[in-house]
Coordinates of C-alpha atoms in Angstrom, one line a residue:
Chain A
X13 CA 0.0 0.0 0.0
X14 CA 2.3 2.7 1.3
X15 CA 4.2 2.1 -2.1
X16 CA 1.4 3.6 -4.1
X17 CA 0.6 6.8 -1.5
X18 CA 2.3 9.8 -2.7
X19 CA 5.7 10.7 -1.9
X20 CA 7.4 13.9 -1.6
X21 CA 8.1 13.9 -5.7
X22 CA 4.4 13.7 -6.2
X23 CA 3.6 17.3 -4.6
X24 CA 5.4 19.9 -7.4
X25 CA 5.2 23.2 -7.0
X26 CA 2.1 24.8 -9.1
X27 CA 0.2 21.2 -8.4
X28 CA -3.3 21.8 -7.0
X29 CA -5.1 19.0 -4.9
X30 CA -9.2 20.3 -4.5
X31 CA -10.4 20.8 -1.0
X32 CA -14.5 20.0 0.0
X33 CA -17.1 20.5 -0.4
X34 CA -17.7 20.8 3.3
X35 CA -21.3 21.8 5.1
X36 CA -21.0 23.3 8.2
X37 CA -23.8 23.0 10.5
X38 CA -25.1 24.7 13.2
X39 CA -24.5 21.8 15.5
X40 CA -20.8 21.1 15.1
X41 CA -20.6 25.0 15.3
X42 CA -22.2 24.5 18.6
X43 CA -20.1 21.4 19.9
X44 CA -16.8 22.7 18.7
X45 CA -17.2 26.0 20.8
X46 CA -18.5 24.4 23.5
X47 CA -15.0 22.3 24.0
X48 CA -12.5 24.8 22.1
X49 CA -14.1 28.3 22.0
X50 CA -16.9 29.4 24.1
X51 CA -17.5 32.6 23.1
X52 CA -21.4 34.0 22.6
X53 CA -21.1 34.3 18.8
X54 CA -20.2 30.6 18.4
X55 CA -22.5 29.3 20.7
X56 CA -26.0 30.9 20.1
X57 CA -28.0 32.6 17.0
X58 CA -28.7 35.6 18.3
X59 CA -25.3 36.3 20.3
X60 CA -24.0 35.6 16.7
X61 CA -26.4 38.2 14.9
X62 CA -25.9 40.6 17.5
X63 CA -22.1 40.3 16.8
X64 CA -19.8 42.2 13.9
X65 CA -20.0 38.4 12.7
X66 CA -23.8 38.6 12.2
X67 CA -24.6 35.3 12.5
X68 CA -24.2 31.5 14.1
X69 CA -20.8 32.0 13.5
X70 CA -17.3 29.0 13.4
X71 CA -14.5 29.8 15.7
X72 CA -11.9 30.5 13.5
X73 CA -9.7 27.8 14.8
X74 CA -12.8 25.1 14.2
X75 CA -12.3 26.8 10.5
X76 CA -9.1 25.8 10.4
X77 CA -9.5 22.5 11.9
X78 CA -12.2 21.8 9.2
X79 CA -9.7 23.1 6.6
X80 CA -7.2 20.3 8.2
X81 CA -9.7 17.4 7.4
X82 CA -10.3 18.7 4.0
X83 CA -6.9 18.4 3.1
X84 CA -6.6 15.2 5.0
X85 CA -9.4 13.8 2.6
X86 CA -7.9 15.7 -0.3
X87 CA -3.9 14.3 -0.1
X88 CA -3.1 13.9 3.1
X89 CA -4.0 10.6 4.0
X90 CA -2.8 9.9 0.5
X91 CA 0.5 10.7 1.3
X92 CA 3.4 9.8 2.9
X93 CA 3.1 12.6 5.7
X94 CA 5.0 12.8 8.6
X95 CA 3.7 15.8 10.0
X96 CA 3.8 19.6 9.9
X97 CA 5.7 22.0 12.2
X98 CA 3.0 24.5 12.0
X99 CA 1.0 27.6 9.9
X100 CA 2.7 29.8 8.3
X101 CA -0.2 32.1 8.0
X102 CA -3.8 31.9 8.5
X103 CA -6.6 34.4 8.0
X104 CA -9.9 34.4 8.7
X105 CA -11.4 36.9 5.9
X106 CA -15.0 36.6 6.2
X107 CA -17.3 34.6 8.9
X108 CA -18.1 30.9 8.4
X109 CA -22.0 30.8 9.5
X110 CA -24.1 28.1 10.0
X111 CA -25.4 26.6 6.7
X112 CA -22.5 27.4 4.4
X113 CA -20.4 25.2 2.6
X114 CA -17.0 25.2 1.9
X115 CA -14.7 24.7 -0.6
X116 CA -11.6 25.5 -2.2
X117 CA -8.0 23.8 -3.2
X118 CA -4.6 23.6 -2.3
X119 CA -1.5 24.8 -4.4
X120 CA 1.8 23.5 -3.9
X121 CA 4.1 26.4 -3.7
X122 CA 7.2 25.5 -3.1
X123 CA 9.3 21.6 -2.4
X124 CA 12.4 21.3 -1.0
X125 CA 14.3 18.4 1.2
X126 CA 14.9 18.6 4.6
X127 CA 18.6 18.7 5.7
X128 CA 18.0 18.0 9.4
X129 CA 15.9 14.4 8.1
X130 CA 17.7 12.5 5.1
X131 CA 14.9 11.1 3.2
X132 CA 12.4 13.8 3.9
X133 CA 10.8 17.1 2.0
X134 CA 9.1 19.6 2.7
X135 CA 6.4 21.3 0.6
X136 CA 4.6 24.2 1.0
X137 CA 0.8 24.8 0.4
X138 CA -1.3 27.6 0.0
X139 CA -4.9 26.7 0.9
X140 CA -7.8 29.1 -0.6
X141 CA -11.2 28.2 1.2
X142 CA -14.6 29.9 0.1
X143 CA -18.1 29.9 1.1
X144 CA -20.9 28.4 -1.4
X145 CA -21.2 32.7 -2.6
X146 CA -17.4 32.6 -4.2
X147 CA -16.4 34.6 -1.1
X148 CA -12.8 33.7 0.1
X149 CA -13.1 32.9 3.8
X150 CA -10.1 31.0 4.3
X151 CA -6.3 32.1 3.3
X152 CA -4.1 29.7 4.7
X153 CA -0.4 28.8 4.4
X154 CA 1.6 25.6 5.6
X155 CA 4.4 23.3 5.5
X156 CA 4.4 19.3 5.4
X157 CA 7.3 17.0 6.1
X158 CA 6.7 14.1 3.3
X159 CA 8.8 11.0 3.1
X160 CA 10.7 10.6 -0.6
X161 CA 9.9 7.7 -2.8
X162 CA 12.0 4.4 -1.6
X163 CA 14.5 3.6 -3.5
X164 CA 13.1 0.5 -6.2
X165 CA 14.6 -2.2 -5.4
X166 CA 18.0 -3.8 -7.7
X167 CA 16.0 -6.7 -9.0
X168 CA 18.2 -7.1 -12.0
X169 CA 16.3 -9.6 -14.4
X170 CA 18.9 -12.2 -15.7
X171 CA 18.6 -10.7 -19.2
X172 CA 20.3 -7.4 -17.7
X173 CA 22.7 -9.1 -16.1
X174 CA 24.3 -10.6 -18.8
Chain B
X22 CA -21.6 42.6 34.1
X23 CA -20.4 44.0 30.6
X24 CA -18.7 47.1 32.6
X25 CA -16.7 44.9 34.9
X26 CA -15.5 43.0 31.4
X27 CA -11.5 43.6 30.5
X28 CA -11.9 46.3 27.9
X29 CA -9.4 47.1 24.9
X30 CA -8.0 49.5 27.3
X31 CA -6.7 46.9 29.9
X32 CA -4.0 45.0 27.8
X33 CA -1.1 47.0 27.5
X34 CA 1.8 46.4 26.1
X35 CA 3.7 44.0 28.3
X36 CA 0.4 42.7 30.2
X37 CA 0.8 38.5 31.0
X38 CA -2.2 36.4 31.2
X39 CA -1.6 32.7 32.5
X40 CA -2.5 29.6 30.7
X41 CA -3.8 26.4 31.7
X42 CA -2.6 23.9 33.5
X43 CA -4.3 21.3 30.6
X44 CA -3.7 17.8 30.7
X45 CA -3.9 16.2 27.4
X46 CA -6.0 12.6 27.6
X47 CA -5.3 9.8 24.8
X48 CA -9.4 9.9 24.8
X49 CA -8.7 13.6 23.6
X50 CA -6.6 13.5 21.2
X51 CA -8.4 10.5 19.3
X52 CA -11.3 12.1 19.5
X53 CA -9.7 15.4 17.7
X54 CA -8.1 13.3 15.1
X55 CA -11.1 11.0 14.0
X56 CA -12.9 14.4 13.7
X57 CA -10.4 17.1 12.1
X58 CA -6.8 15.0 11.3
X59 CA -7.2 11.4 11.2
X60 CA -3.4 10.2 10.1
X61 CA -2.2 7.4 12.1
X62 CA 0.2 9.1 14.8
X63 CA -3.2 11.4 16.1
X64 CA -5.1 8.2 16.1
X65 CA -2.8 5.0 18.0
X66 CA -0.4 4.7 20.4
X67 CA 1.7 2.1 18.0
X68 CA 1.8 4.2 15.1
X69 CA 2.7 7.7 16.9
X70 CA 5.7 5.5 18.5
X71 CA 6.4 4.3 15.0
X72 CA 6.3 8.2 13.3
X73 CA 8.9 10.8 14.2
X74 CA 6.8 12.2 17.2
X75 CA 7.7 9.1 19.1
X76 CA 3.9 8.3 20.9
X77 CA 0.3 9.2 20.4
X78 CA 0.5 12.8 19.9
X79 CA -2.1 15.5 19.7
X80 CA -2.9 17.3 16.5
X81 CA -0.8 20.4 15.8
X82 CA -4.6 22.0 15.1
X83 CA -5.6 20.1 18.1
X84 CA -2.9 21.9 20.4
X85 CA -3.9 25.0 18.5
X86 CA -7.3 24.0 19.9
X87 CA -6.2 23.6 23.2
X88 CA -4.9 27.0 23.3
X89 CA -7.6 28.9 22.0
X90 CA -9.9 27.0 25.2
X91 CA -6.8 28.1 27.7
X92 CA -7.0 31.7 26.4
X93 CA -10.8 31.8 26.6
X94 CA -10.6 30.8 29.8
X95 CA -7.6 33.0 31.1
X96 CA -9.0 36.3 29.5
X97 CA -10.8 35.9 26.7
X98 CA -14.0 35.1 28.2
X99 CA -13.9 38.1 30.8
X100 CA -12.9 40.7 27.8
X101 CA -15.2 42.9 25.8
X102 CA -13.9 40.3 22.6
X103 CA -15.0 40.3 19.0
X104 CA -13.2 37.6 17.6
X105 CA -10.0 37.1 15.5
X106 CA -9.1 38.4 12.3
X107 CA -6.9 35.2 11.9
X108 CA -3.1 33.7 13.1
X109 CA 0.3 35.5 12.7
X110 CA 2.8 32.7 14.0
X111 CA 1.9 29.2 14.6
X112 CA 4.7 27.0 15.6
X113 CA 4.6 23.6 17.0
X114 CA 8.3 22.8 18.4
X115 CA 7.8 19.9 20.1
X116 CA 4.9 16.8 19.9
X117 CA 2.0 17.5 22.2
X118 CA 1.7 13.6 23.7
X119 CA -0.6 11.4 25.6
X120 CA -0.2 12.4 29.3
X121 CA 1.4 15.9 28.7
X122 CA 0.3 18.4 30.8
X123 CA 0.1 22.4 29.3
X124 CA 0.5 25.7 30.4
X125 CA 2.1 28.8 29.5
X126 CA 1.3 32.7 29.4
X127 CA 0.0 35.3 26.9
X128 CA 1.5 38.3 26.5
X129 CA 0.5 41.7 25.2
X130 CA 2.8 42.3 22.4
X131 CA 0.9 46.2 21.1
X132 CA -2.5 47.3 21.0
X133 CA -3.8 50.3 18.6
X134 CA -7.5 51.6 17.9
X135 CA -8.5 50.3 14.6
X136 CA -9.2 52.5 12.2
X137 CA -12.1 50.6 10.4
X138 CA -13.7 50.4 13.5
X139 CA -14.2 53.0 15.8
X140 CA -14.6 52.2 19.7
X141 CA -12.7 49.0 19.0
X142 CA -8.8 48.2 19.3
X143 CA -6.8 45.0 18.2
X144 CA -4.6 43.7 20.5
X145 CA -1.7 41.4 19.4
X146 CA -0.8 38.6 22.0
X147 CA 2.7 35.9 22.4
X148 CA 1.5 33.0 23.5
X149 CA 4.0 30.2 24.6
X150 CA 2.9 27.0 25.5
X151 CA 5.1 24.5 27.4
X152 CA 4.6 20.8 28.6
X153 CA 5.7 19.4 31.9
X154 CA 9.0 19.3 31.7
X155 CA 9.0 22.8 31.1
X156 CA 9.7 22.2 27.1
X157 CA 8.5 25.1 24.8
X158 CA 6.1 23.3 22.2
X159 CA 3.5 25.7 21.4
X160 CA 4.4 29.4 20.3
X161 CA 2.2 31.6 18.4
X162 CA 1.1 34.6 17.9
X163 CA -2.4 36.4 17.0
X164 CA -4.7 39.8 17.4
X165 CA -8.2 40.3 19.3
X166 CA -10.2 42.3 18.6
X167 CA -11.6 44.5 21.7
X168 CA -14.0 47.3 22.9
X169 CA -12.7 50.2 24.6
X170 CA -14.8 51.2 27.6
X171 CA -18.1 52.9 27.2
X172 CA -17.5 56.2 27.5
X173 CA -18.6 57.0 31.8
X174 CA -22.4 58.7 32.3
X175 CA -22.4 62.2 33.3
X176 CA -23.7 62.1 36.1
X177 CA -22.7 65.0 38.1
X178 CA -23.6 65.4 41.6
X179 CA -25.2 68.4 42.8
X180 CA -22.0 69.4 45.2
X181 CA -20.4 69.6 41.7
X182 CA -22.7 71.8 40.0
X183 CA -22.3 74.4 42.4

């Protein structure tokens, strides 16, 4: 299996991997908050609408932890990951409310191997997410550590070896 | 109650709010990962020890999470808060494991008025995030936004007006 994921040569710059579509529901707006983020605007209607977010509104960091499973869906399980050491930027342009859906992709923007881990890349992804209107809601940046391709193996046929 | 609230005026510049302590359950960090990052090392102890984080480690959105609920709870909650415009530094230095138990401090890093919105100020926070053993392995960086202080009644008494 792992031999057909892809490896760190699969993610080129300019290469663009679809993200969603993703409905958001009042509900796990609700739950999320409740554990994460417990602030009126994410946890009831009318708090929300009463708020400069005008509406049942996401915690931004639930929007960015829904933008992790999309690319988890997308490539990441896909891949040989081994983790990221963080964001390199993340803004939250315009609310996520209750009843959108999102969507959006991910661009590779840059690729380049790790000197601290022989074997090991690291690309960079931009990650654009908008609401079912068009409207960018998410801009996101971040790094992956990926595993290179294993060597293939010398299985010289005896024809070759001749 | 809104009155007593922290208002934009109360974080200056140099201001520390403590975070946590948080201990980090396995039951947690599953849960997180089957929801928002289900690789393998978020989801079982044999596979985290198998991956470069060396155990069943939290989410890096997860620990992102974690913080958000530890600054709610410090400040965030008791301020006159109207969310986020988004993340400036996000760095996770070290795995967040099974067992680990967080805390830290935020700091004021500046606060301005903003000039969009009048009566409201963004302040911009460091937050460091350390485990148990008193290892750095959350620091990040991010802006609130906040309401100055109604502006006092005038309510003079009638010694005053004389």
């Amino acid at each position: 299996m792992s031999a057909e994921k892809l490896a760190f040569e699969d993610f080129e710059p300019g290469r663009r991997f679809p993200l969603g579509p993703k409905p958001v529901t009042a509900e796990e707006i609700v739950e999320f908050a409740r554990e994460f983020d417990p602030q009126p605007m994410h946890l009831d209607e009318a708090a929300g609408r009463a708020s400069i977010l005008g509406g049942l509104a996401a915690s931004g960091w639930h929007t960015s932890a829904m933008l992790m499973r999309m690319m988890a869906d997308s490539y990441i399980l896909n891949a040989l990951c081994e983790g990221a050491p963080g964001i390199d930027l993340m803004e939250w342009r315009k609310p996520v409310l209750s009843g959108d859906t999102l969507q959006g992709y991910s661009t590779v923007l840059e690729a380049r191997p790790m000197r601290s881990r022989p074997g090991i890349g690291i690309a960079k992804f931009r990650h654009e997410v908008e609401n079912q209107r068009g409207e960018l809601v998410c801009l996101s940046e971040n790094s992956v550590m990926i595993r290179m391709r294993p060597a293939p193996d010398i299985n010289m046929s005896p024809e070759m070896t001749a």
